[in-house]
């Protein structure tokens, strides 16, 4: 009881805990703030903290609301219209049609509901990154506990093969961890208790490990600093949950179309009541015909046709390597204006190969032809010694596998077994230092082998190997090496420097600071991750289509920019923006930067940065496709209009968060998907024109009947209208959804984000041109049949009258006339501007099959006596059929002439600005500075460091740093604002 009272004296448990301690503070202070010790927590205290902090798991916001979400699918405007059509069909005496329409409503609702449920799976996939069990020290004893029971203050053991269970600070030992899921970096990084970073991004701290990362080597003890949703993984999960999917442009436009159709249908139906009564019709007849008008204006097949057209697009995309998880995304792809792409594996093959080696004696190809050169052999042997990859199994970092292949080509192979057995010490690659060093037995001596970023190796080098003999590394040597590095990097090559240092007898250094100094530079190794051969053409096609391509990567900006230039990115000008520079930009300056028209390489980006870039682009009215493969990409993938995840190299979290998954991780597939999206959207417009066009010949007969006051008998019945809308109409409309791309599809600029799916020009074509021509032909055939049989206005045509059979034949001619005009409209609607000949008259076999079915269905209604009573039809003679034969040719021919006039007018118009050939960007400001030192200064290198590492003069170094600051300050200024372009 006293324990309970003591507990009530404290504030509520969750709020009672102090603010989370800084995991980078000194260990003794961290122990104090976490109220723990090297012996770990007592079991009772761990149990209490589990109650306070909750389980070490990723919480999911909200509960399951699927009944309400499913119910919402039935309130879609088109679903309501279809329900109205079903009721009208039932009232009109067609229960079978009413049941069919109801089935379409249910099918569409279930399909849409299933597509939207995938959004909840992203956070569930994040949970897969957490292990089931963890090893901890509690009360001085090692034990295994469920990973969900970890709490802040626990002492956690991390070993090779483990997946880290929580965010933690290392206390002893060192581990190599794969942070690619969190940072996007493909190279494992080394974390050690002996190093510390008090500033900079938390994920870069060299003494911290994070939940969801994998330990690929080493062993360490760590104190848990955060669990569950308070970890970096939890922060990303929270971002993913807060990032809601917005309604796609097509979903929004379909609702607008449904409202338009509803207003027209209800308005025409209501307007007919007073017109019919004024014309002398009885109230019952007026209401009946008003219902007929309403049925004529409700396109019962529109929603299923759109759904099936999108589903067809999804199938076509899957065959081309893009799996789309939401049907409406096919349309969104077609309106894409900006693609933000990663570099490695998307633009490139993710396959490294050494192409060039350089020593102070000169450059040589890496094909092994110069294997007799001792300096080159020493360089290849040292580079291969400083690796951990296994060439026999091809397991390991692609860069190291390329170095081992180089050693084979130069006749100094380095098998993994002998290499590892001779190794005495290993300082794994550190992304902050950009160096890796090994201490290896070499005969009776021990030699340090170091490889890494050339500027860092230069900063730690004191001598250079000149024809096998070391000599002092002069300022001139440093300058010459820097220019060689820049020249190789300008060709898109990744450059590493290799150095050695013989050690005195005795054990190797225990700290890397004692090892990586006074190195002897052997030379440079340049390797290429070749761009995918199809990417350059895809980039060209994207530019022709008016699509801007930005590179958003965690890699170094100079390398990414070189690859971008190789594949054609930057045709309007290009600049590099580092992560630090992006963080310093306000929203207004970021907006101005993106509005410049240049394509940008965003280097070293964080999850928040990707999200911010996507938001900025979308705020400018762009439709954005964003690629990603890691957990850290999940929020941006969800926020972008089209999130594109990598199917081969991507994480499950990215795949769940994305709208589209590339099965081949290839940028060219994105462009193919954009083309498919445009084709699908064009086809949706084509069958909308087709469906809307025959509404006019369906409505005009009712208007003629009403305006004539009954003197002209009704040319159509409600059942005949339904036979058109759900019989002869649907299959050709579906076939138009499979139409091949119109010529010039990818030479058009993207349509504006807010452009309506139904444009005034489409309505003018459907109602004012094709519809009026069809209505004139239909009414002409109707009156021709009546007058040829001796009918005069006002003559009775009801059942039992002498002219009743003639009247039935005339209505049959009117109905068949609509079907015949549908055939001509179907061929006319296959293109918007191009001639039918350009795509092939008989190229759409599905359309030919749909037309054949429509004609067979029409023949059944005309010549099967059992259907005459239901639909009010009658058999026709050869002369009456002959009247209908020209109808398809007249409708198609008239539209073919109209399209020819449109093409002739477009040919004389000026080229749109979006596709006009662009002038080359203005020349860079001449500063005389090499781009490599400038980029290093932009990444934070001081003037003193530039002087020491690169041999830059004091005044030049100060000028370089000032110039780098000027570049960073110039990001986002409008053109002509005085900013200096980014050095290429």
Tab-separated table of N, CA and C in Angstrom, residues 335-387:
chain	number	residue	atom	x	y	z
A	335	UNK	N	0.711	12.579	-65.706
A	335	UNK	CA	0.814	14.023	-65.502
A	335	UNK	C	2.109	14.412	-64.801
A	336	UNK	N	3.038	13.472	-64.653
A	336	UNK	CA	4.288	13.752	-63.952
A	336	UNK	C	5.063	14.873	-64.643
A	337	UNK	N	5.486	15.845	-63.832
A	337	UNK	CA	6.291	16.956	-64.358
A	337	UNK	C	7.719	16.927	-63.830
A	338	UNK	N	7.933	16.302	-62.674
A	338	UNK	CA	9.266	16.246	-62.066
A	338	UNK	C	9.515	14.832	-61.569
A	339	UNK	N	10.716	14.320	-61.847
A	339	UNK	CA	11.162	13.039	-61.293
A	339	UNK	C	12.383	13.320	-60.428
A	340	UNK	N	12.317	12.918	-59.172
A	340	UNK	CA	13.460	12.999	-58.263
A	340	UNK	C	14.019	11.584	-58.134
A	341	UNK	N	15.210	11.365	-58.670
A	341	UNK	CA	15.754	10.020	-58.753
A	341	UNK	C	17.016	9.864	-57.935
A	342	UNK	N	17.208	8.670	-57.413
A	342	UNK	CA	18.473	8.314	-56.788
A	342	UNK	C	19.484	8.033	-57.900
A	343	UNK	N	20.742	7.850	-57.517
A	343	UNK	CA	21.784	7.614	-58.517
A	343	UNK	C	22.136	6.136	-58.617
A	344	UNK	N	22.687	5.577	-57.535
A	344	UNK	CA	23.240	4.229	-57.579
A	344	UNK	C	22.145	3.200	-57.814
A	345	UNK	N	22.318	2.395	-58.850
A	345	UNK	CA	21.383	1.330	-59.151
A	345	UNK	C	20.185	1.766	-59.971
A	346	UNK	N	19.893	3.072	-59.971
A	346	UNK	CA	18.777	3.578	-60.754
A	346	UNK	C	19.269	4.187	-62.058
A	347	UNK	N	20.221	5.130	-61.930
A	347	UNK	CA	20.869	5.674	-63.119
A	347	UNK	C	22.049	4.812	-63.551
A	348	UNK	N	22.657	4.126	-62.584
A	348	UNK	CA	23.844	3.320	-62.878
A	348	UNK	C	23.537	1.849	-62.663
A	349	UNK	N	24.505	1.004	-63.023
A	349	UNK	CA	24.317	-0.444	-62.932
A	349	UNK	C	24.660	-1.001	-61.558
A	350	UNK	N	25.198	-0.158	-60.671
A	350	UNK	CA	25.665	-0.620	-59.351
A	350	UNK	C	26.671	-1.757	-59.514
A	351	UNK	N	27.580	-1.558	-60.463
A	351	UNK	CA	28.610	-2.563	-60.756
A	351	UNK	C	29.914	-1.827	-61.010
A	352	UNK	N	30.818	-1.853	-59.994
A	352	UNK	CA	32.060	-1.092	-60.084
A	352	UNK	C	33.132	-1.889	-60.834
A	353	UNK	N	33.957	-1.149	-61.620
A	353	UNK	CA	35.094	-1.752	-62.307
A	353	UNK	C	36.170	-0.680	-62.461
A	354	UNK	N	37.401	-1.033	-62.087
A	354	UNK	CA	38.511	-0.098	-62.212
A	354	UNK	C	38.839	0.074	-63.694
A	355	UNK	N	38.925	1.319	-64.125
A	355	UNK	CA	39.206	1.601	-65.533
A	355	UNK	C	40.573	2.253	-65.740
A	356	UNK	N	41.071	2.974	-64.730
A	356	UNK	CA	42.310	3.731	-64.877
A	356	UNK	C	43.067	3.713	-63.555
A	357	UNK	N	44.394	3.598	-63.635
A	357	UNK	CA	45.254	3.741	-62.452
A	357	UNK	C	46.284	4.829	-62.749
A	358	UNK	N	46.716	5.512	-61.686
A	358	UNK	CA	47.656	6.628	-61.849
A	358	UNK	C	48.680	6.589	-60.732
A	359	UNK	N	49.908	6.760	-61.101
A	359	UNK	CA	51.003	6.936	-60.149
A	359	UNK	C	51.749	8.212	-60.553
A	360	UNK	N	52.639	8.709	-59.694
A	360	UNK	CA	53.408	9.902	-60.101
A	360	UNK	C	54.157	9.714	-61.399
A	361	UNK	N	54.368	8.449	-61.834
A	361	UNK	CA	55.051	8.210	-63.101
A	361	UNK	C	54.118	8.392	-64.287
A	362	UNK	N	52.787	8.444	-64.037
A	362	UNK	CA	51.849	8.645	-65.136
A	362	UNK	C	50.627	7.762	-65.031
A	363	UNK	N	49.770	7.890	-66.012
A	363	UNK	CA	48.494	7.166	-66.034
A	363	UNK	C	48.619	5.917	-66.888
A	364	UNK	N	47.867	4.870	-66.532
A	364	UNK	CA	47.879	3.629	-67.303
A	364	UNK	C	46.495	3.017	-67.270
A	365	UNK	N	46.130	2.320	-68.331
A	365	UNK	CA	44.842	1.619	-68.302
A	365	UNK	C	44.876	0.467	-67.308
A	366	UNK	N	43.697	0.066	-66.851
A	366	UNK	CA	43.611	-0.984	-65.828
A	366	UNK	C	43.355	-2.350	-66.449
A	367	UNK	N	43.747	-2.527	-67.713
A	367	UNK	CA	43.513	-3.811	-68.365
A	367	UNK	C	44.623	-4.819	-68.134
A	368	UNK	N	45.657	-4.434	-67.357
A	368	UNK	CA	46.757	-5.344	-67.058
A	368	UNK	C	47.869	-5.305	-68.071
A	369	UNK	N	47.740	-4.472	-69.115
A	369	UNK	CA	48.789	-4.409	-70.138
A	369	UNK	C	50.102	-3.899	-69.569
A	370	UNK	N	50.026	-3.067	-68.503
A	370	UNK	CA	51.234	-2.523	-67.880
A	370	UNK	C	51.585	-3.271	-66.606
A	371	UNK	N	51.256	-4.580	-66.572
A	371	UNK	CA	51.494	-5.361	-65.347
A	371	UNK	C	52.964	-5.467	-64.992
A	372	UNK	N	53.855	-5.187	-65.931
A	372	UNK	CA	55.280	-5.256	-65.627
A	372	UNK	C	55.790	-4.057	-64.860
A	373	UNK	N	55.004	-3.005	-64.750
A	373	UNK	CA	55.413	-1.801	-64.023
A	373	UNK	C	55.319	-2.066	-62.525
A	374	UNK	N	56.464	-1.956	-61.833
A	374	UNK	CA	56.505	-2.278	-60.395
A	374	UNK	C	55.615	-1.333	-59.596
A	375	UNK	N	55.581	-0.045	-59.974
A	375	UNK	CA	54.762	0.920	-59.241
A	375	UNK	C	53.283	0.600	-59.335
A	376	UNK	N	52.851	0.197	-60.524
A	376	UNK	CA	51.437	-0.149	-60.696
A	376	UNK	C	51.093	-1.441	-59.960
A	377	UNK	N	52.014	-2.390	-59.970
A	377	UNK	CA	51.775	-3.642	-59.236
A	377	UNK	C	51.690	-3.375	-57.735
A	378	UNK	N	52.573	-2.523	-57.221
A	378	UNK	CA	52.515	-2.174	-55.788
A	378	UNK	C	51.179	-1.505	-55.454
A	379	UNK	N	50.722	-0.622	-56.347
A	379	UNK	CA	49.448	0.063	-56.119
A	379	UNK	C	48.290	-0.939	-56.082
A	380	UNK	N	48.225	-1.856	-57.049
A	380	UNK	CA	47.142	-2.835	-57.100
A	380	UNK	C	47.194	-3.777	-55.908
A	381	UNK	N	48.419	-4.191	-55.519
A	381	UNK	CA	48.563	-5.122	-54.391
A	381	UNK	C	48.132	-4.463	-53.091
A	382	UNK	N	48.528	-3.198	-52.885
A	382	UNK	CA	48.148	-2.505	-51.651
A	382	UNK	C	46.648	-2.260	-51.594
A	383	UNK	N	46.047	-1.893	-52.712
A	383	UNK	CA	44.607	-1.650	-52.731
A	383	UNK	C	43.835	-2.926	-52.410
A	384	UNK	N	44.281	-4.073	-52.957
A	384	UNK	CA	43.595	-5.339	-52.689
A	384	UNK	C	43.785	-5.792	-51.251
A	385	UNK	N	44.946	-5.496	-50.665
A	385	UNK	CA	45.194	-5.895	-49.278
A	385	UNK	C	44.259	-5.170	-48.323
A	386	UNK	N	43.874	-3.957	-48.656
A	386	UNK	CA	43.020	-3.147	-47.784
A	386	UNK	C	41.548	-3.381	-48.128
A	387	UNK	N	41.125	-4.631	-48.061
A	387	UNK	CA	39.733	-4.999	-48.353
A	387	UNK	C	39.265	-6.062	-47.378
